[in-house]
Amino acid sequence: MPERSTILVVDDETAILEVMRLNLESQGYRVETARVAEEGLRLLAEKIVDAVLVDYKMPGMNGIEFLEKVQERYSHLPVIMVTAFGSIEMAVEAMKKGAFNYLTKPLNYEEMFLLLKQAVEKKRLVENVQELQKAVKNKYRFDSIITNNKKMLDLLEVVDNVAGTDATALIRGETGTGKELIARAIHYNSVRAEKPFVKINCTALPDSLLETELFGHVRGAFTGANRDRKGRFEMADGGTLFLDEIGDISQNMQAKLLRVLQEMEFERLGSNETIKIDVRIIASTNLDMEKAIREGRFREDLFFRLNVVPLYLPPLRERKDDIYLLANTFLERFNERHKKTIRVIPPDLMTALLQYDWPGNVRELENCIERGVVLSRNDTLEARNFKMFEVEPVKRKKTEKDILIELEEKYAGFPNTLALVARELGINVSTLYRKRKKYGII
Ligand SMILES: Nc1ncnc2c1ncn2[C@@H]1O[C@H](COP(=O)(O)OP(=O)(O)OP(=O)(O)O)[C@@H](O)[C@H]1O
Ligand SMILES: [Mg+2]
């Protein structure tokens, strides 16, 4: 069972504090209470708290001032502001000041539990990401690679060891699993980091072009070659050459590559002069290489030359424990890029993300979150912008009038019905009278 979370409730009314304590404890939370904001701040300095519920209207320091102080001292601690019935301006003010969310009186406990769950999760996640990133950074300095998965962390360990050597590596994995990311991590963590990282996509080019791209040519080597040109091998001298999608190259190119890998020397097209180079080779493929070898499409000797250090990236569906972390990391990234402040991925949507198979792997997830962020309105991710999911429609929200009628029914028969209703709503009786008139309740 996960460790219990602690909620701090700040409200000047003792009766409310007691009701909240009972309700929250029934949900398994630990509860701390404070009757004034200063006491709340003191508690925060002493205890580990996971989320705060604070009443807007309090004598002395009010909820907003309290929120500001909390933000200064504990920037990741989510604060939920409780505002009086019908006072949307206060809620807006609180959100602008960085409240995690707000609740309006009368409290809907289901809504409160849901918000608290999200708030606590969010705080855990931020801390978790920070911790993991710190751990990964300290250990491998691979800050761009986000993962929490055992297989991936083992892989990073190998990557870290390989980075220190000049060994050739073959990175395998489905499309979008992060092959290029790993290739770059190896380069930038090697002694070659200051030298160039040169990439060539082997499938994007027809054979003849691939050859001049890799080896360069001299003037007059073929029609149109009107000056000398360096190839990628020369450009990468001292650094790393990343042969992306190596699986599809022709037999002819396979033979030529094999020679270069063996001798670390070659000639430019149209030249007899042998050029010596010092290049570290990293290759990648999403093909089934064993099958390609069996069927005679890929030379076994070249495969062995490349596959000195085999690195395999599992598809995202086989490391679903990364989805939560990646999705939230991408959310932060695209919030920043697109100037949004979406706080959470709604639980229904997260469930759908976790269930989906992700044929396009991390890239597909990244694109999917970006699209959701760009199309979001009111800083909320909308399920309908996530095409592949069917999410239940949200229940209709109660109107102010519904709430008034419901509460009056609840307290009907009490001698002081309206005073009780006003109290539960956090407004005074004259305001309640005005609202009743507005909605024609008599
Ligand atoms: N573990 C990860 N953490 C953060 N971002 C990731 C991770 N894995 C992949 N990505 C991101 O997903 C996208 C795809 O990654 P990358 O280009 O490295 O994949 P690939 O395996 O080379 O894909 P392809 O086979 O289609 O070329 C990139 O934007 C990359 O930054
Ligand atoms: Mg790639």
Short mmCIF file of C-alpha atoms and ligand atoms in Angstrom, two decimals:
data_model
loop_
_atom_site.label_atom_id
_atom_site.label_comp_id
_atom_site.label_asym_id
_atom_site.label_seq_id
_atom_site.Cartn_x
_atom_site.Cartn_y
_atom_site.Cartn_z
CA MET A 1 0.00 0.00 0.00
CA PRO A 2 1.37 3.44 -0.85
CA GLU A 3 2.33 5.69 2.01
CA ARG A 4 -0.53 7.79 3.36
CA SER A 5 -0.69 11.37 2.17
CA THR A 6 -1.14 14.28 4.52
CA ILE A 7 -3.59 17.07 3.87
CA LEU A 8 -3.48 20.39 5.69
CA VAL A 9 -6.85 22.09 6.11
CA VAL A 10 -6.91 25.78 7.04
CA ASP A 11 -10.25 27.24 8.01
CA ASP A 12 -11.32 29.55 10.83
CA GLU A 13 -14.40 27.49 11.67
CA THR A 14 -13.74 24.64 14.09
CA ALA A 15 -16.88 22.80 13.02
CA ILE A 16 -15.73 22.75 9.39
CA LEU A 17 -12.29 21.54 10.39
CA GLU A 18 -13.84 18.62 12.25
CA VAL A 19 -16.13 17.62 9.37
CA MET A 20 -13.23 17.81 6.95
CA ARG A 21 -11.05 15.73 9.21
CA LEU A 22 -13.66 12.97 9.41
CA ASN A 23 -14.25 12.96 5.68
CA LEU A 24 -10.60 12.99 4.73
CA GLU A 25 -9.62 10.38 7.28
CA SER A 26 -12.35 8.13 5.90
CA GLN A 27 -10.49 8.31 2.58
CA GLY A 28 -7.24 7.23 4.20
CA TYR A 29 -5.59 10.63 4.45
CA ARG A 30 -3.66 11.95 7.40
CA VAL A 31 -5.06 15.33 8.36
CA GLU A 32 -3.53 18.43 9.93
CA THR A 33 -5.72 21.41 10.74
CA ALA A 34 -5.11 25.08 11.44
CA ARG A 35 -7.58 27.82 12.41
CA VAL A 36 -5.44 30.70 11.19
CA ALA A 37 -3.10 31.05 8.25
CA GLU A 38 -0.03 31.70 10.42
CA GLU A 39 -0.56 28.44 12.22
CA GLY A 40 -0.87 26.71 8.83
CA LEU A 41 2.49 28.12 7.76
CA ARG A 42 4.06 26.97 10.99
CA LEU A 43 2.72 23.44 10.44
CA LEU A 44 4.11 23.42 6.91
CA ALA A 45 7.55 24.25 8.27
CA GLU A 46 7.37 21.31 10.65
CA LYS A 47 5.57 18.54 8.77
CA ILE A 48 5.60 16.95 5.38
CA VAL A 49 2.29 17.89 3.76
CA ASP A 50 1.14 16.70 0.33
CA ALA A 51 -1.71 19.12 -0.39
CA VAL A 52 -3.46 22.05 1.26
CA LEU A 53 -7.12 23.00 1.40
CA VAL A 54 -7.53 26.61 2.49
CA ASP A 55 -10.59 28.77 3.01
CA TYR A 56 -10.49 32.04 1.14
CA LYS A 57 -12.22 34.08 3.79
CA MET A 58 -10.42 34.10 7.12
CA PRO A 59 -9.82 36.83 9.67
CA GLY A 60 -6.22 38.07 9.57
CA MET A 61 -4.23 36.63 6.68
CA ASN A 62 -6.73 35.51 4.05
CA GLY A 63 -6.48 32.52 1.72
CA ILE A 64 -4.80 34.42 -1.10
CA GLU A 65 -2.08 35.88 1.10
CA PHE A 66 -1.56 32.42 2.55
CA LEU A 67 -1.31 30.99 -0.98
CA GLU A 68 1.35 33.54 -1.91
CA LYS A 69 3.44 32.64 1.11
CA VAL A 70 3.15 28.93 0.37
CA GLN A 71 4.15 29.50 -3.26
CA GLU A 72 7.27 31.36 -2.20
CA ARG A 73 8.38 28.68 0.20
CA TYR A 74 7.10 25.41 -1.29
CA SER A 75 6.59 25.97 -5.00
CA HIS A 76 5.48 22.38 -5.69
CA LEU A 77 2.93 22.12 -2.89
CA PRO A 78 -0.56 22.12 -4.42
CA VAL A 79 -3.04 24.48 -2.75
CA ILE A 80 -6.78 24.14 -3.30
CA MET A 81 -8.73 27.30 -2.51
CA VAL A 82 -12.18 27.00 -1.01
CA THR A 83 -14.30 29.98 -1.94
CA ALA A 84 -17.76 31.12 -1.02
CA PHE A 85 -20.78 30.19 -3.05
CA GLY A 86 -21.08 32.18 -6.26
CA SER A 87 -17.82 34.08 -5.85
CA ILE A 88 -16.14 33.17 -9.09
CA GLU A 89 -13.84 36.24 -8.99
CA MET A 90 -12.06 34.86 -5.94
CA ALA A 91 -11.60 31.52 -7.62
CA VAL A 92 -10.16 33.24 -10.68
CA GLU A 93 -7.83 35.30 -8.53
CA ALA A 94 -6.64 32.18 -6.74
CA MET A 95 -6.00 30.35 -10.01
CA LYS A 96 -4.04 33.31 -11.34
CA LYS A 97 -1.91 33.29 -8.21
CA GLY A 98 -1.08 29.63 -8.85
CA ALA A 99 -3.63 27.68 -6.82
CA PHE A 100 -3.80 24.07 -7.98
CA ASN A 101 -7.56 24.40 -8.27
CA TYR A 102 -10.55 25.68 -6.35
CA LEU A 103 -13.70 24.36 -4.74
CA THR A 104 -16.85 26.31 -4.16
CA LYS A 105 -19.11 26.00 -1.16
CA PRO A 106 -21.17 23.97 -0.53
CA LEU A 107 -18.40 21.41 -0.80
CA ASN A 108 -19.03 18.52 -3.12
CA TYR A 109 -16.96 15.86 -1.38
CA GLU A 110 -16.62 13.65 -4.42
CA GLU A 111 -15.15 16.56 -6.35
CA MET A 112 -12.91 17.39 -3.41
CA PHE A 113 -11.59 13.83 -3.19
CA LEU A 114 -10.90 13.77 -6.91
CA LEU A 115 -9.04 17.09 -6.81
CA LEU A 116 -7.01 16.02 -3.80
CA LYS A 117 -6.08 12.78 -5.52
CA GLN A 118 -4.88 14.70 -8.55
CA ALA A 119 -3.05 17.24 -6.41
CA VAL A 120 -1.21 14.60 -4.41
CA GLU A 121 -0.34 12.68 -7.57
CA LYS A 122 0.96 15.81 -9.20
CA LYS A 123 3.19 16.63 -6.27
CA ARG A 124 4.52 13.08 -6.13
CA LEU A 125 5.20 13.15 -9.82
CA VAL A 126 7.08 16.45 -9.78
CA GLU A 127 9.22 15.21 -6.91
CA ASN A 128 9.65 11.86 -8.55
CA VAL A 129 10.73 13.36 -11.85
CA GLN A 130 13.12 15.68 -10.07
CA GLU A 131 14.60 12.85 -8.07
CA LEU A 132 14.85 10.47 -10.97
CA GLN A 133 16.31 13.10 -13.20
CA LYS A 134 18.83 13.97 -10.55
CA ALA A 135 19.72 10.31 -10.11
CA VAL A 136 19.98 9.68 -13.84
CA LYS A 137 21.90 12.90 -14.36
CA ASN A 138 24.35 12.16 -11.60
CA LYS A 139 24.83 8.65 -12.78
CA TYR A 140 24.79 9.04 -16.53
CA ARG A 141 24.34 12.74 -17.28
CA PHE A 142 21.60 11.71 -19.73
CA ASP A 143 19.12 14.40 -18.87
CA SER A 144 17.12 14.15 -22.10
CA ILE A 145 16.24 10.50 -21.62
CA ILE A 146 13.16 10.13 -19.48
CA THR A 147 12.54 6.71 -18.01
CA ASN A 148 11.61 4.89 -14.90
CA ASN A 149 11.58 1.43 -16.36
CA LYS A 150 13.90 -1.31 -15.15
CA LYS A 151 14.84 -2.56 -18.63
CA MET A 152 15.56 0.98 -19.81
CA LEU A 153 17.62 1.83 -16.72
CA ASP A 154 19.67 -1.32 -17.30
CA LEU A 155 20.13 -0.22 -20.88
CA LEU A 156 21.32 3.22 -19.76
CA GLU A 157 23.87 1.51 -17.58
CA VAL A 158 25.25 -0.25 -20.65
CA VAL A 159 25.08 2.99 -22.63
CA ASP A 160 27.07 4.70 -19.91
CA ASN A 161 29.77 2.04 -20.07
CA VAL A 162 29.86 2.10 -23.86
CA ALA A 163 30.11 5.86 -24.03
CA GLY A 164 33.54 5.73 -22.46
CA THR A 165 34.88 3.43 -25.18
CA ASP A 166 35.22 3.63 -28.96
CA ALA A 167 33.18 0.47 -29.50
CA THR A 168 30.74 0.33 -32.41
CA ALA A 169 27.12 0.03 -31.28
CA LEU A 170 24.01 -1.16 -33.07
CA ILE A 171 20.81 0.31 -31.66
CA ARG A 172 17.69 -1.68 -32.45
CA GLY A 173 14.07 -0.98 -31.75
CA GLU A 174 10.76 -0.07 -33.36
CA THR A 175 10.15 3.35 -34.83
CA GLY A 176 9.93 6.14 -32.27
CA THR A 177 11.50 4.22 -29.39
CA GLY A 178 14.39 6.67 -28.99
CA LYS A 179 17.21 5.18 -31.07
CA GLU A 180 18.57 8.54 -32.16
CA LEU A 181 18.28 9.89 -28.64
CA ILE A 182 20.51 7.03 -27.41
CA ALA A 183 23.00 7.54 -30.24
CA ARG A 184 23.36 11.20 -29.28
CA ALA A 185 23.64 10.34 -25.59
CA ILE A 186 26.54 8.01 -26.37
CA HIS A 187 28.31 10.68 -28.39
CA TYR A 188 27.80 13.54 -25.97
CA ASN A 189 28.99 11.43 -23.06
CA SER A 190 32.12 10.26 -24.81
CA VAL A 191 35.54 11.86 -25.12
CA ARG A 192 34.43 12.80 -28.65
CA ALA A 193 31.71 15.11 -27.35
CA GLU A 194 33.47 18.26 -28.54
CA LYS A 195 33.85 16.82 -32.04
CA PRO A 196 31.01 16.49 -34.55
CA PHE A 197 28.06 14.10 -34.34
CA VAL A 198 27.15 13.44 -37.96
CA LYS A 199 24.01 11.61 -38.94
CA ILE A 200 23.07 10.04 -42.24
CA ASN A 201 19.75 8.43 -42.99
CA CYS A 202 20.65 5.49 -45.17
CA THR A 203 17.18 4.74 -46.53
CA ALA A 204 16.43 8.29 -47.60
CA LEU A 205 19.00 8.18 -50.41
CA PRO A 206 19.38 6.11 -53.58
CA ASP A 207 22.57 4.08 -53.79
CA SER A 208 24.64 6.43 -55.93
CA LEU A 209 23.84 9.43 -53.76
CA LEU A 210 24.45 7.53 -50.54
CA GLU A 211 27.91 6.69 -51.79
CA THR A 212 28.96 10.29 -52.51
CA GLU A 213 27.28 11.44 -49.30
CA LEU A 214 29.32 8.97 -47.26
CA PHE A 215 32.67 9.15 -49.05
CA GLY A 216 32.61 12.48 -50.88
CA HIS A 217 33.98 13.00 -54.37
CA VAL A 218 36.55 14.96 -56.33
CA ARG A 219 35.91 17.39 -59.11
CA GLY A 220 34.98 15.62 -62.34
CA ALA A 221 34.11 12.31 -60.64
CA PHE A 222 30.77 12.38 -62.43
CA THR A 223 28.72 14.81 -64.49
CA GLY A 224 27.86 17.78 -62.34
CA ALA A 225 30.70 17.21 -59.85
CA ASN A 226 32.33 20.56 -60.48
CA ARG A 227 34.24 20.79 -57.23
CA ASP A 228 35.73 18.57 -54.52
CA ARG A 229 33.38 17.61 -51.75
CA LYS A 230 33.89 16.00 -48.35
CA GLY A 231 31.70 13.04 -47.37
CA ARG A 232 30.11 12.37 -43.99
CA PHE A 233 32.95 10.10 -42.91
CA GLU A 234 35.40 12.97 -43.25
CA MET A 235 33.02 15.45 -41.64
CA ALA A 236 32.73 13.16 -38.64
CA ASP A 237 36.51 12.81 -38.26
CA GLY A 238 37.36 12.76 -34.57
CA GLY A 239 33.67 12.43 -33.72
CA THR A 240 30.80 10.02 -34.27
CA LEU A 241 29.00 8.93 -37.44
CA PHE A 242 25.43 7.77 -36.91
CA LEU A 243 24.28 5.44 -39.68
CA ASP A 244 20.53 5.66 -39.26
CA GLU A 245 18.38 2.84 -40.74
CA ILE A 246 21.32 0.72 -41.80
CA GLY A 247 19.15 -2.34 -42.44
CA ASP A 248 18.01 -1.32 -45.91
CA ILE A 249 21.28 -0.53 -47.70
CA SER A 250 22.21 -2.36 -50.89
CA GLN A 251 24.68 -5.25 -51.15
CA ASN A 252 27.07 -2.95 -52.97
CA MET A 253 27.02 -0.37 -50.17
CA GLN A 254 27.27 -3.10 -47.55
CA ALA A 255 30.55 -4.28 -49.12
CA LYS A 256 31.93 -0.74 -49.23
CA LEU A 257 30.96 0.01 -45.65
CA LEU A 258 32.51 -3.20 -44.43
CA ARG A 259 35.86 -2.18 -45.84
CA VAL A 260 35.76 1.23 -44.22
CA LEU A 261 34.82 -0.24 -40.86
CA GLN A 262 37.66 -2.73 -41.09
CA GLU A 263 40.37 -0.40 -42.33
CA MET A 264 39.12 3.02 -41.25
CA GLU A 265 40.22 4.29 -44.63
CA PHE A 266 38.59 4.96 -48.01
CA GLU A 267 38.88 7.04 -51.17
CA ARG A 268 36.66 9.85 -52.34
CA LEU A 269 34.75 9.03 -55.52
CA GLY A 270 36.95 9.60 -58.54
CA SER A 271 40.16 9.73 -56.48
CA ASN A 272 42.97 7.27 -55.77
CA GLU A 273 44.13 9.02 -52.67
CA THR A 274 43.40 6.99 -49.54
CA ILE A 275 42.03 8.98 -46.62
CA LYS A 276 42.55 7.78 -43.05
CA ILE A 277 39.91 8.69 -40.51
CA ASP A 278 39.17 8.32 -36.82
CA VAL A 279 35.42 7.89 -36.48
CA ARG A 280 33.25 6.14 -33.99
CA ILE A 281 30.34 4.32 -35.65
CA ILE A 282 26.86 3.96 -34.23
CA ALA A 283 24.19 2.34 -36.40
CA SER A 284 20.47 1.87 -35.95
CA THR A 285 17.73 -0.22 -37.49
CA ASN A 286 14.15 -1.22 -36.88
CA LEU A 287 14.45 -4.29 -39.12
CA ASP A 288 14.62 -7.89 -38.07
CA MET A 289 18.33 -8.29 -38.87
CA GLU A 290 18.49 -12.03 -38.21
CA LYS A 291 15.77 -12.53 -40.80
CA ALA A 292 17.50 -10.20 -43.26
CA ILE A 293 20.68 -12.24 -42.84
CA ARG A 294 18.86 -15.57 -43.28
CA GLU A 295 17.26 -14.28 -46.45
CA GLY A 296 20.61 -13.08 -47.76
CA ARG A 297 19.68 -9.40 -47.77
CA PHE A 298 22.24 -8.37 -45.17
CA ARG A 299 25.86 -9.52 -44.89
CA GLU A 300 26.54 -11.40 -41.73
CA ASP A 301 30.12 -10.11 -41.49
CA LEU A 302 28.93 -6.50 -41.62
CA PHE A 303 26.30 -7.25 -39.01
CA PHE A 304 28.97 -8.59 -36.64
CA ARG A 305 31.14 -5.53 -37.26
CA LEU A 306 28.26 -3.25 -36.31
CA ASN A 307 26.77 -5.31 -33.54
CA VAL A 308 29.79 -5.14 -31.21
CA VAL A 309 27.57 -3.60 -28.55
CA PRO A 310 23.94 -4.53 -29.15
CA LEU A 311 21.45 -2.09 -27.65
CA TYR A 312 17.77 -2.92 -27.79
CA LEU A 313 15.03 -0.39 -27.05
CA PRO A 314 11.79 -2.05 -25.96
CA PRO A 315 8.56 -0.73 -27.51
CA LEU A 316 6.50 1.55 -25.29
CA ARG A 317 3.74 -1.06 -24.87
CA GLU A 318 6.31 -3.26 -23.13
CA ARG A 319 7.24 -0.51 -20.67
CA LYS A 320 3.89 0.96 -19.82
CA ASP A 321 5.29 2.14 -16.51
CA ASP A 322 7.02 4.87 -18.54
CA ILE A 323 3.80 6.23 -20.02
CA TYR A 324 2.80 8.16 -16.91
CA LEU A 325 6.20 9.77 -16.53
CA LEU A 326 6.66 10.54 -20.23
CA ALA A 327 3.14 11.93 -20.67
CA ASN A 328 3.57 14.28 -17.72
CA THR A 329 7.04 15.32 -18.81
CA PHE A 330 5.73 16.12 -22.29
CA LEU A 331 2.82 18.01 -20.72
CA GLU A 332 5.30 20.27 -18.88
CA ARG A 333 7.39 20.71 -22.01
CA PHE A 334 4.47 21.67 -24.26
CA ASN A 335 2.87 23.87 -21.60
CA GLU A 336 6.02 25.89 -21.73
CA ARG A 337 6.34 25.83 -25.49
CA HIS A 338 2.72 26.78 -26.15
CA LYS A 339 2.30 29.09 -23.15
CA LYS A 340 -0.35 27.03 -21.37
CA THR A 341 -0.73 26.07 -17.73
CA ILE A 342 -2.52 22.74 -17.89
CA ARG A 343 -2.01 21.19 -14.49
CA VAL A 344 -2.98 17.56 -14.85
CA ILE A 345 -3.86 14.84 -17.26
CA PRO A 346 -7.41 13.92 -16.20
CA PRO A 347 -7.58 10.39 -14.73
CA ASP A 348 -9.91 9.04 -17.47
CA LEU A 349 -7.55 10.22 -20.12
CA MET A 350 -4.53 8.83 -18.31
CA THR A 351 -6.25 5.46 -18.11
CA ALA A 352 -6.84 5.54 -21.85
CA LEU A 353 -3.21 6.51 -22.48
CA LEU A 354 -2.08 3.57 -20.36
CA GLN A 355 -4.34 1.15 -22.22
CA TYR A 356 -3.37 2.19 -25.73
CA ASP A 357 -0.75 0.18 -27.63
CA TRP A 358 1.36 3.03 -29.10
CA PRO A 359 2.53 1.57 -32.43
CA GLY A 360 4.47 4.81 -32.99
CA ASN A 361 5.99 4.51 -29.51
CA VAL A 362 7.39 7.54 -27.65
CA ARG A 363 7.20 9.80 -30.70
CA GLU A 364 3.48 9.05 -31.05
CA LEU A 365 2.88 9.79 -27.37
CA GLU A 366 4.86 13.02 -27.67
CA ASN A 367 2.82 14.14 -30.70
CA CYS A 368 -0.42 13.12 -29.06
CA ILE A 369 0.24 15.22 -25.93
CA GLU A 370 1.39 18.18 -27.98
CA ARG A 371 -1.78 18.09 -30.04
CA GLY A 372 -3.88 17.87 -26.87
CA VAL A 373 -2.04 20.84 -25.35
CA VAL A 374 -2.32 22.99 -28.48
CA LEU A 375 -6.04 22.30 -28.89
CA SER A 376 -6.90 22.62 -25.20
CA ARG A 377 -9.21 25.33 -23.99
CA ASN A 378 -9.35 26.83 -20.49
CA ASP A 379 -6.13 25.03 -19.69
CA THR A 380 -7.79 21.63 -19.62
CA LEU A 381 -6.96 18.65 -21.79
CA GLU A 382 -10.05 17.56 -23.66
CA ALA A 383 -10.60 13.89 -24.36
CA ARG A 384 -12.11 14.62 -27.75
CA ASN A 385 -8.74 15.91 -28.94
CA PHE A 386 -7.29 12.48 -28.29
CA LYS A 387 -8.75 10.72 -31.30
CA MET A 388 -7.99 7.18 -30.36
CA PHE A 389 -9.90 7.32 -27.12
CA GLU A 390 -13.54 7.07 -26.20
CA VAL A 391 -14.01 8.81 -22.89
CA GLU A 392 -17.33 9.08 -21.09
CA PRO A 393 -18.89 12.50 -21.35
CA VAL A 394 -18.62 14.66 -18.23
CA LYS A 395 -21.68 14.85 -16.03
CA ARG A 396 -23.69 18.05 -16.26
CA LYS A 397 -22.64 20.55 -13.60
CA LYS A 398 -25.24 21.65 -11.08
CA THR A 399 -26.41 25.24 -11.46
CA GLU A 400 -26.41 27.73 -8.60
CA LYS A 401 -30.16 27.38 -8.43
CA ASP A 402 -29.98 23.56 -8.14
CA ILE A 403 -27.55 23.93 -5.26
CA LEU A 404 -29.73 26.45 -3.40
CA ILE A 405 -32.81 24.29 -3.71
CA GLU A 406 -30.95 21.18 -2.64
CA LEU A 407 -29.52 22.84 0.47
CA GLU A 408 -32.81 24.37 1.49
CA GLU A 409 -34.36 20.92 1.27
CA LYS A 410 -31.53 19.54 3.36
CA TYR A 411 -32.16 22.06 6.16
CA ALA A 412 -35.95 22.27 5.79
CA GLY A 413 -37.65 21.91 9.15
CA PHE A 414 -34.79 23.48 11.09
CA PRO A 415 -35.80 26.71 12.85
CA ASN A 416 -32.92 28.59 11.18
CA THR A 417 -32.87 27.00 7.73
CA LEU A 418 -31.57 30.03 5.86
CA ALA A 419 -28.84 30.79 8.39
CA LEU A 420 -27.64 27.19 8.05
CA VAL A 421 -27.74 27.32 4.28
CA ALA A 422 -25.82 30.61 4.25
CA ARG A 423 -23.23 29.16 6.58
CA GLU A 424 -22.67 26.09 4.46
CA LEU A 425 -22.30 28.33 1.43
CA GLY A 426 -19.86 30.65 3.16
CA ILE A 427 -21.98 33.73 2.40
CA ASN A 428 -24.06 35.95 4.64
CA VAL A 429 -27.81 35.77 4.90
CA SER A 430 -28.50 38.99 2.98
CA THR A 431 -26.50 37.69 0.03
CA LEU A 432 -28.49 34.49 0.22
CA TYR A 433 -31.73 36.48 0.09
CA ARG A 434 -30.51 38.31 -3.00
CA LYS A 435 -29.67 35.03 -4.73
CA ARG A 436 -33.00 33.47 -3.84
CA LYS A 437 -34.74 36.45 -5.33
CA LYS A 438 -32.62 36.25 -8.45
CA TYR A 439 -33.63 32.61 -8.99
CA GLY A 440 -37.23 33.14 -7.99
CA ILE A 441 -37.05 30.90 -4.94
CA ILE A 442 -39.66 31.92 -2.38
N1 LIG B 1 13.02 8.00 -23.14
C1 LIG B 1 12.69 9.13 -23.78
N2 LIG B 1 12.61 10.28 -23.08
C2 LIG B 1 12.26 11.43 -23.69
N3 LIG B 1 12.00 11.54 -24.99
C3 LIG B 1 12.06 10.43 -25.74
C4 LIG B 1 12.42 9.18 -25.18
N4 LIG B 1 12.42 8.27 -26.16
C5 LIG B 1 12.08 8.91 -27.28
N5 LIG B 1 11.86 10.22 -27.05
C6 LIG B 1 11.45 11.23 -28.03
O1 LIG B 1 10.65 10.57 -29.01
C7 LIG B 1 10.97 11.01 -30.31
C8 LIG B 1 11.48 9.86 -31.14
O2 LIG B 1 12.77 9.47 -30.70
P1 LIG B 1 13.92 9.05 -31.73
O3 LIG B 1 13.92 9.93 -32.93
O4 LIG B 1 15.18 8.93 -30.97
O5 LIG B 1 13.37 7.61 -32.12
P2 LIG B 1 13.87 6.59 -33.22
O6 LIG B 1 13.85 5.26 -32.57
O7 LIG B 1 15.13 7.08 -33.83
O8 LIG B 1 12.69 6.65 -34.25
P3 LIG B 1 12.71 6.26 -35.84
O9 LIG B 1 12.93 4.80 -35.91
O10 LIG B 1 11.33 6.65 -36.27
O11 LIG B 1 13.80 7.07 -36.45
C9 LIG B 1 11.99 12.11 -30.15
O12 LIG B 1 11.33 13.36 -30.13
C10 LIG B 1 12.62 11.81 -28.80
O13 LIG B 1 13.11 12.97 -28.20
MG MG B 2 15.52 7.63 -35.82
#
